[in-house]
Amino acid sequence: MKGTVHITSGKQQALQRLFFMVTCCLTVMIAQAQNETIVALKTENLVNPIGIDVDQPRFSWQQQSKREGAKQVAYQVIVGTDSVAVANNRGESWDSGKQSSDALKASYGGQALQPFSRYYWKVLLWDDQGQQRSAQQLAFFETGMRKQENWKGAWISDDNGIAVKPAAYFRKQFQTSKKIKSARAYIAAGGLYELYLNGQKVGNHRLDPAYTRFDRRNLYVSYDVTQQLQQGNNAIGVLMGNGWYNHQSTAVWFFDKAPWRNRPTFCLDLRITYDDGSIETIVTDKSWKTSLSPIIFNSIYTAEHYDARLEQKGWNTTTFDASKWKDVIYRSAPSTHVVSQVMPPIRNVKKIAATSMRKLNDTTYVFDFGQNFSGVSELHVEGKEGTVVRLKHGERLYDNGHVDISNIDQHYRPTDDKDPFQTDIVILSGSSDTFMPKFNYKGFQYVEVTSSEPIDLKQESLTGYFMHSDVTPVGTIRSSNPVINKIWAATNQAYLSNLFGYPTDCPQREKNGWTGDAHIAIETGLYNFDGISVYEKWLADHRDEQQPNGVLPSIIPTDGWGYEWGNGLDWTSTIAIIPWNVYLFYGDATLLRDSYDAIKRYVNHVEEQYPTGLTSWGLGDWVPVKSKSPVEFSSSIYYYTDSRILSEAAKLLGKEDDAEKYAQLADKIKTAINQKYFNKQTGIYGEGLQTELSMALYWGIVPEEFKVKVADNLAKRVAADNFHLDVGLLGTKSILNALSENGYADVAYKVASQEDYPSWGWWIKNGATTLYENWNIGSERDISLNHIMFGEIGAWLYKGLGGIKPDPRQPGFKHVLLEPHFVQGLDNFEASHVGPYGEIKTSWKRKGKKVELTVVVPANSTATLHLPRQGSKALTSGNYTFEWKE
Ligand code: BGC
C-alpha cells in the first residue's frame, strides 16, 4: 500500500499534527498484493545446514508480502525424513499442529532426532485473509554425530614434534564395491585441515575448523561428498596446518606456550550409504599414511613458506605411489568436547585484482590492491628452479615505494630471521608455479614481491582474495554524501576483515578476539550482516574461558593471556552486551539463556569486588583524540549495563528474584555514579567531556529530569570542540547516538560527516578503505589501518539517520521504532535492514522545499514512526510514502 501525505502550507505545527492525526485524509493507493510467498526458511539460522546436533533445532521463515497489514495468523511445521510425505503434509517426526500464532519461528518438538539423518521440513502459513500458503521447496537440515559416542575414527597425526615446521599430508586409499547412494565426511581437527577426495578439495571453506579453546572444545565440520566419491578405487587426502593450535611464531601473547599446543591432529569419519541401504564408515586409523608436504612452514600469525620443488603430484589421488610414506600414530583427542561447527564458514569471498604494479628493479615489484582487506594473495610465476620469492604484505608504503610494515609488526618477537612478518616465501620449481597460502591470512593493501633471481611479473601475476566468515549482508546505506557512503563501506570492510569465526581487533598485528572492540561493534555487525551464529559460537568460547569466579580474559579465545590485563568491565562486558543485542536484533533469547549463568557469575564477581557500586576495573576510553575520561566512570557504566541486562534477562526467563535483585543492583550503581560524577546544578558529568556526557546519556545514567540539560551541555561541548570528535573507543559508541537520541541529530551529523582531523572522513580523505585504530594518522603507535574499534558509526547511520531501531519490548523488529532524522546538509538518505520479518527500509529525500519519506515495514511486524517535533504514527506492514514541506 502506498499512502501519500501532502502538506503544502507553511503553518507547520498544526499541519504536522494533521499529518499524524487525520489519517483518513491520506491519499491511498492500493498496490496489488503481489508475490505473496514464504521465504528464508532456515534451521538454526542457516539455509539447509548439515551437522545440526542440538535436540531442538530452531526453524524460522519469512512471509513476503507487500500488502498492508499482511500477517500470519497461524502456522504448522511439518518435519520428517521422507520428503514426499512432508510435501504431502505428513510429518512422521514432528507435526506442530496448527498453531494460532504470528511467530515466524518454532523449535523442533518431535521425536528424538537420529544422527546422520536428513530431515525435511515445511511450514504451512495461514494469513489474515484466510489463505494457506507454503514455500515452493521443502527445507531440510541434517543431523551430524549427535553424540560423542557415534564417532568411529581415531585421532591421528604424524610422529613429529611441535617444532617441526613442514605441514603433513595424510592419505588413505579404499575400495567401494557397491553403488553409492550418499556419503558424508565428518572431520574434527586440532589445527587446520584441507580435505580432498580423489584429488579434489572438499568444499570451499578456508581455515577450518574455527578457532576455539582447543583443550576445552573442538569443532567438527560436515560435508556432503556424494558427488566426489566413485565406485571402485577412492583416495582421501588431508593436509594439516598449524592454525592457533600449534603456534610456532613468537609474539607478546605467548601463543607458542598455549597449554593446548601440539602437532596438528584430526579425526575423520567418512560415512557411505550404499544403494542397498548398507553403511560403511571409512575412518582414521593406523591404515593411513603420512608424509611431509611442500608447505615447509605455516603460521596463522605470520605467513606460509612453500617449496614447489617438494610437490608430490597426485598425492591425494588413487594412482599415487605412497610406498615411501610413513605410518601415522594415534593421538589423544585435544578435548573430549567435540561439537559441530554451525556457522557460515570462512571463505575466499571476493577476488581482488591489483590496481597497479610498480617494478622497482628486476627482482622487486610492488603491487597495490587499491583497498585494505584481510586475506591472501595468489601468485602465478615462472622462474629458475630454486629461486626464492618473498611476498611481504603491508598496509603502507615508504616514500621510496617499498612496503612498510612497521605499523603492524611491533608486537611480534621473532627469534630469528626465518619467519618474517606477513611475508610468504615461495621456492620455485622451475616450471610455472601457483601459490596461495592455505593456513594463513593477513591484513594488507600492498604486496612487495622480491626474488633471489630476476623474475618477470605482470599486474595479473598477483591476485588478492578477501577472506572472512561468509556472513550474509543484510543492510544497505545510501546517501547523497559520498564521504558518508565511503565511511559505511569502510566500516563494513573493517568489520568483515575482523570476522574469522570470532571477532578480531585487526587482521594483521594481532588477530586477537579483543572483547571490547567486539561489543562496541556488535550493532554495526548485526545491522549489516546476518552474524548470529558466529556470535553464538563466540559466546560458547566465552563460557569455555570463564573462570569459576566469573572472570573473563580480555581476548577470547586465549592461551591464558588476558586474565591479568585489559579484562575489566569496559572490555569483557561482551558476556552481557552481545547476547542482549542478539536478542534485540533476532528476538531470540537462546543466547541470553545460554549465557545467563555466565553473566550472573560475572556480575556477582564484580559486586563482591566492588561493593560500593563503583569500579575502576578497565582500560577506559582507549586511544582517545586528546581527553581521557576517568576509568571508574566508564567502567561503572558498563557494570550498570551488565546488571541491567542481567535483570532484563532474568525477567524474560521467569527468574523473578534475580530480576528484582539485579534491578536493585543496577539502581545502586547508577546512584553511585550520579552521586560521584554528576553535578545537578550544572548538568555536567565529571569535567563535561564528550565521552562523559554522551556515555551518561546513551547508557541511561542521566535522571530523566536532567536529560535535556545534559544533552544541551553535550551539544555545547561538541560545538566548543568545533564539532569534532574528542573521544576514544568508549566515547565513539555513545557520542553520535547520545546527540541524535536527544534532539541534536544535526550536531551528530555534523560530527559524523567531518572531513578533517579528527574524524572518520579524515581517514577517508586520506585514502582509507577501512577504519583505522587511531584518529591521528601520523601516530607512531596504535596505528593499525584495519581496526573495527571505532566502527559504531556504521550502526549509527541506521539509527541516527535512517532511524531504524529494534524495540526491546517486541524484539527482533517485531515492532520497529522508526525515527529518521532529516539532517541539515544531507539531501537524501536510505537505510535498509533485513531483519527476521523481512526488509525494513526508510528512505528520505529533499525535493525543493519538500521532504519525501518512504517507509517499508515487513509483513508480521508493526512500526511506530516518530518524527522530531511532530509526534508519532502507528504503522502496520506495508510500503508508505509521506511528503510534506519542511
Ligand atoms: C588492540 C585493541 C584492543 C586493545 C586493548 C590493542 O592492542 O588492537 O583493539 O582493544 O589492545 O587495549
mmCIF file of N, CA and C in Angstrom, residues 257-316:
data_model
loop_
_atom_site.group_PDB
_atom_site.id
_atom_site.type_symbol
_atom_site.label_atom_id
_atom_site.label_comp_id
_atom_site.label_asym_id
_atom_site.label_seq_id
_atom_site.Cartn_x
_atom_site.Cartn_y
_atom_site.Cartn_z
ATOM 1 N N LYS A 257 53.220 -20.787 23.754
ATOM 2 C CA LYS A 257 53.207 -21.538 25.025
ATOM 3 C C LYS A 257 51.786 -21.960 25.416
ATOM 4 N N ALA A 258 50.889 -21.946 24.452
ATOM 5 C CA ALA A 258 49.488 -22.295 24.757
ATOM 6 C C ALA A 258 49.415 -23.688 25.370
ATOM 7 N N PRO A 259 48.574 -23.852 26.396
ATOM 8 C CA PRO A 259 48.506 -25.161 27.077
ATOM 9 C C PRO A 259 48.052 -26.299 26.156
ATOM 10 N N TRP A 260 47.357 -25.930 25.079
ATOM 11 C CA TRP A 260 46.847 -26.971 24.170
ATOM 12 C C TRP A 260 47.842 -27.320 23.071
ATOM 13 N N ARG A 261 48.963 -26.611 23.032
ATOM 14 C CA ARG A 261 49.823 -26.694 21.843
ATOM 15 C C ARG A 261 50.275 -28.128 21.545
ATOM 16 N N ASN A 262 50.196 -28.493 20.304
ATOM 17 C CA ASN A 262 50.611 -29.832 19.895
ATOM 18 C C ASN A 262 50.715 -29.875 18.377
ATOM 19 N N ARG A 263 51.299 -30.900 17.885
ATOM 20 C CA ARG A 263 51.343 -31.150 16.443
ATOM 21 C C ARG A 263 49.901 -31.394 15.972
ATOM 22 N N PRO A 264 49.495 -30.781 14.862
ATOM 23 C CA PRO A 264 48.112 -30.942 14.424
ATOM 24 C C PRO A 264 47.651 -32.403 14.340
ATOM 25 N N THR A 265 46.391 -32.591 14.668
ATOM 26 C CA THR A 265 45.798 -33.932 14.694
ATOM 27 C C THR A 265 44.355 -33.854 14.206
ATOM 28 N N PHE A 266 43.853 -34.953 13.717
ATOM 29 C CA PHE A 266 42.461 -34.923 13.259
ATOM 30 C C PHE A 266 41.816 -36.290 13.383
ATOM 31 N N CYS A 267 40.501 -36.274 13.288
ATOM 32 C CA CYS A 267 39.709 -37.491 13.341
ATOM 33 C C CYS A 267 38.670 -37.377 12.238
ATOM 34 N N LEU A 268 38.545 -38.412 11.424
ATOM 35 C CA LEU A 268 37.630 -38.323 10.291
ATOM 36 C C LEU A 268 36.769 -39.575 10.167
ATOM 37 N N ASP A 269 35.492 -39.364 9.960
ATOM 38 C CA ASP A 269 34.584 -40.462 9.623
ATOM 39 C C ASP A 269 33.972 -40.152 8.264
ATOM 40 N N LEU A 270 34.182 -41.044 7.333
ATOM 41 C CA LEU A 270 33.546 -40.886 6.019
ATOM 42 C C LEU A 270 32.464 -41.949 5.943
ATOM 43 N N ARG A 271 31.241 -41.497 6.022
ATOM 44 C CA ARG A 271 30.130 -42.425 6.176
ATOM 45 C C ARG A 271 29.420 -42.585 4.835
ATOM 46 N N ILE A 272 29.505 -43.807 4.318
ATOM 47 C CA ILE A 272 28.953 -44.058 2.987
ATOM 48 C C ILE A 272 27.679 -44.894 3.116
ATOM 49 N N THR A 273 26.620 -44.411 2.511
ATOM 50 C CA THR A 273 25.381 -45.189 2.471
ATOM 51 C C THR A 273 25.241 -45.740 1.050
ATOM 52 N N TYR A 274 25.145 -47.048 0.951
ATOM 53 C CA TYR A 274 25.015 -47.667 -0.369
ATOM 54 C C TYR A 274 23.551 -47.778 -0.764
ATOM 55 N N ASP A 275 23.374 -48.018 -2.034
ATOM 56 C CA ASP A 275 22.020 -48.139 -2.590
ATOM 57 C C ASP A 275 21.191 -49.225 -1.913
ATOM 58 N N ASP A 276 21.883 -50.265 -1.454
ATOM 59 C CA ASP A 276 21.152 -51.358 -0.804
ATOM 60 C C ASP A 276 20.845 -51.049 0.665
ATOM 61 N N GLY A 277 21.182 -49.858 1.095
ATOM 62 C CA GLY A 277 20.850 -49.455 2.471
ATOM 63 C C GLY A 277 21.974 -49.732 3.453
ATOM 64 N N SER A 278 22.976 -50.476 3.040
ATOM 65 C CA SER A 278 24.061 -50.765 3.980
ATOM 66 C C SER A 278 24.966 -49.551 4.138
ATOM 67 N N ILE A 279 25.676 -49.551 5.257
ATOM 68 C CA ILE A 279 26.507 -48.388 5.581
ATOM 69 C C ILE A 279 27.929 -48.818 5.855
ATOM 70 N N GLU A 280 28.847 -48.057 5.314
ATOM 71 C CA GLU A 280 30.258 -48.337 5.597
ATOM 72 C C GLU A 280 30.902 -47.028 6.026
ATOM 73 N N THR A 281 31.700 -47.103 7.077
ATOM 74 C CA THR A 281 32.378 -45.876 7.504
ATOM 75 C C THR A 281 33.888 -46.053 7.363
ATOM 76 N N ILE A 282 34.468 -45.216 6.544
ATOM 77 C CA ILE A 282 35.928 -45.210 6.392
ATOM 78 C C ILE A 282 36.446 -44.246 7.451
ATOM 79 N N VAL A 283 37.363 -44.703 8.276
ATOM 80 C CA VAL A 283 37.761 -43.879 9.420
ATOM 81 C C VAL A 283 39.270 -43.655 9.458
ATOM 82 N N THR A 284 39.653 -42.704 10.253
ATOM 83 C CA THR A 284 41.075 -42.519 10.518
ATOM 84 C C THR A 284 41.528 -43.619 11.474
ATOM 85 N N ASP A 285 42.577 -44.307 11.050
ATOM 86 C CA ASP A 285 43.150 -45.365 11.879
ATOM 87 C C ASP A 285 44.580 -45.601 11.421
ATOM 88 N N LYS A 286 45.137 -46.704 11.848
ATOM 89 C CA LYS A 286 46.547 -46.964 11.557
ATOM 90 C C LYS A 286 46.812 -47.295 10.085
ATOM 91 N N SER A 287 45.736 -47.456 9.303
ATOM 92 C CA SER A 287 45.963 -47.773 7.893
ATOM 93 C C SER A 287 46.323 -46.525 7.078
ATOM 94 N N TRP A 288 46.238 -45.358 7.681
ATOM 95 C CA TRP A 288 46.575 -44.121 6.968
ATOM 96 C C TRP A 288 48.084 -43.956 6.873
ATOM 97 N N LYS A 289 48.496 -43.221 5.848
ATOM 98 C CA LYS A 289 49.931 -42.960 5.658
ATOM 99 C C LYS A 289 50.172 -41.454 5.690
ATOM 100 N N THR A 290 51.383 -41.106 6.007
ATOM 101 C CA THR A 290 51.678 -39.680 6.123
ATOM 102 C C THR A 290 53.043 -39.328 5.535
ATOM 103 N N SER A 291 53.141 -38.079 5.126
ATOM 104 C CA SER A 291 54.404 -37.581 4.562
ATOM 105 C C SER A 291 54.443 -36.072 4.777
ATOM 106 N N LEU A 292 55.598 -35.491 4.793
ATOM 107 C CA LEU A 292 55.658 -34.030 4.875
ATOM 108 C C LEU A 292 55.292 -33.442 3.514
ATOM 109 N N SER A 293 54.748 -32.257 3.543
ATOM 110 C CA SER A 293 54.241 -31.624 2.318
ATOM 111 C C SER A 293 55.188 -30.504 1.871
ATOM 112 N N PRO A 294 54.917 -29.911 0.723
ATOM 113 C CA PRO A 294 55.757 -28.776 0.285
ATOM 114 C C PRO A 294 55.555 -27.501 1.100
ATOM 115 N N ILE A 295 54.523 -27.504 1.972
ATOM 116 C CA ILE A 295 54.362 -26.336 2.858
ATOM 117 C C ILE A 295 55.406 -26.499 3.952
ATOM 118 N N ILE A 296 56.520 -25.811 3.804
ATOM 119 C CA ILE A 296 57.642 -26.054 4.700
ATOM 120 C C ILE A 296 57.543 -25.256 5.999
ATOM 121 N N PHE A 297 56.576 -24.337 6.036
ATOM 122 C CA PHE A 297 56.310 -23.600 7.281
ATOM 123 C C PHE A 297 54.938 -22.971 7.149
ATOM 124 N N ASN A 298 54.179 -22.970 8.237
ATOM 125 C CA ASN A 298 52.895 -22.264 8.182
ATOM 126 C C ASN A 298 52.519 -21.716 9.536
ATOM 127 N N SER A 299 52.193 -20.445 9.559
ATOM 128 C CA SER A 299 51.812 -19.791 10.802
ATOM 129 C C SER A 299 50.586 -18.939 10.522
ATOM 130 N N ILE A 300 49.553 -19.135 11.322
ATOM 131 C CA ILE A 300 48.347 -18.312 11.147
ATOM 132 C C ILE A 300 48.711 -16.842 11.362
ATOM 133 N N TYR A 301 49.691 -16.617 12.199
ATOM 134 C CA TYR A 301 50.029 -15.254 12.605
ATOM 135 C C TYR A 301 50.943 -14.535 11.620
ATOM 136 N N THR A 302 51.933 -15.256 11.068
ATOM 137 C CA THR A 302 52.900 -14.555 10.222
ATOM 138 C C THR A 302 52.694 -14.837 8.730
ATOM 139 N N ALA A 303 52.928 -16.062 8.299
ATOM 140 C CA ALA A 303 52.870 -16.334 6.865
ATOM 141 C C ALA A 303 53.060 -17.820 6.594
ATOM 142 N N GLU A 304 53.214 -18.134 5.321
ATOM 143 C CA GLU A 304 53.402 -19.527 4.914
ATOM 144 C C GLU A 304 54.599 -19.606 3.961
ATOM 145 N N HIS A 305 55.368 -20.696 4.066
ATOM 146 C CA HIS A 305 56.516 -20.891 3.178
ATOM 147 C C HIS A 305 56.288 -22.178 2.394
ATOM 148 N N TYR A 306 56.610 -22.108 1.105
ATOM 149 C CA TYR A 306 56.263 -23.223 0.230
ATOM 150 C C TYR A 306 57.430 -23.533 -0.687
ATOM 151 N N ASP A 307 57.801 -24.797 -0.731
ATOM 152 C CA ASP A 307 58.877 -25.206 -1.628
ATOM 153 C C ASP A 307 58.271 -26.040 -2.759
ATOM 154 N N ALA A 308 58.082 -25.393 -3.887
ATOM 155 C CA ALA A 308 57.389 -26.057 -5.006
ATOM 156 C C ALA A 308 58.182 -27.250 -5.526
ATOM 157 N N ARG A 309 59.457 -27.334 -5.202
ATOM 158 C CA ARG A 309 60.261 -28.468 -5.653
ATOM 159 C C ARG A 309 59.863 -29.751 -4.925
ATOM 160 N N LEU A 310 59.170 -29.573 -3.773
ATOM 161 C CA LEU A 310 58.806 -30.755 -2.972
ATOM 162 C C LEU A 310 57.405 -31.274 -3.267
ATOM 163 N N GLU A 311 56.783 -30.691 -4.292
ATOM 164 C CA GLU A 311 55.421 -31.137 -4.596
ATOM 165 C C GLU A 311 55.402 -32.623 -4.930
ATOM 166 N N GLN A 312 54.358 -33.295 -4.486
ATOM 167 C CA GLN A 312 54.183 -34.710 -4.824
ATOM 168 C C GLN A 312 52.900 -34.779 -5.633
ATOM 169 N N LYS A 313 53.062 -34.695 -6.920
ATOM 170 C CA LYS A 313 51.886 -34.632 -7.805
ATOM 171 C C LYS A 313 50.957 -35.820 -7.566
ATOM 172 N N GLY A 314 49.704 -35.534 -7.444
ATOM 173 C CA GLY A 314 48.705 -36.590 -7.297
ATOM 174 C C GLY A 314 48.696 -37.251 -5.927
ATOM 175 N N TRP A 315 49.240 -36.565 -4.917
ATOM 176 C CA TRP A 315 49.355 -37.171 -3.586
ATOM 177 C C TRP A 315 47.998 -37.584 -3.005
ATOM 178 N N ASN A 316 46.945 -36.953 -3.488
ATOM 179 C CA ASN A 316 45.608 -37.230 -2.933
ATOM 180 C C ASN A 316 44.727 -37.980 -3.941
#
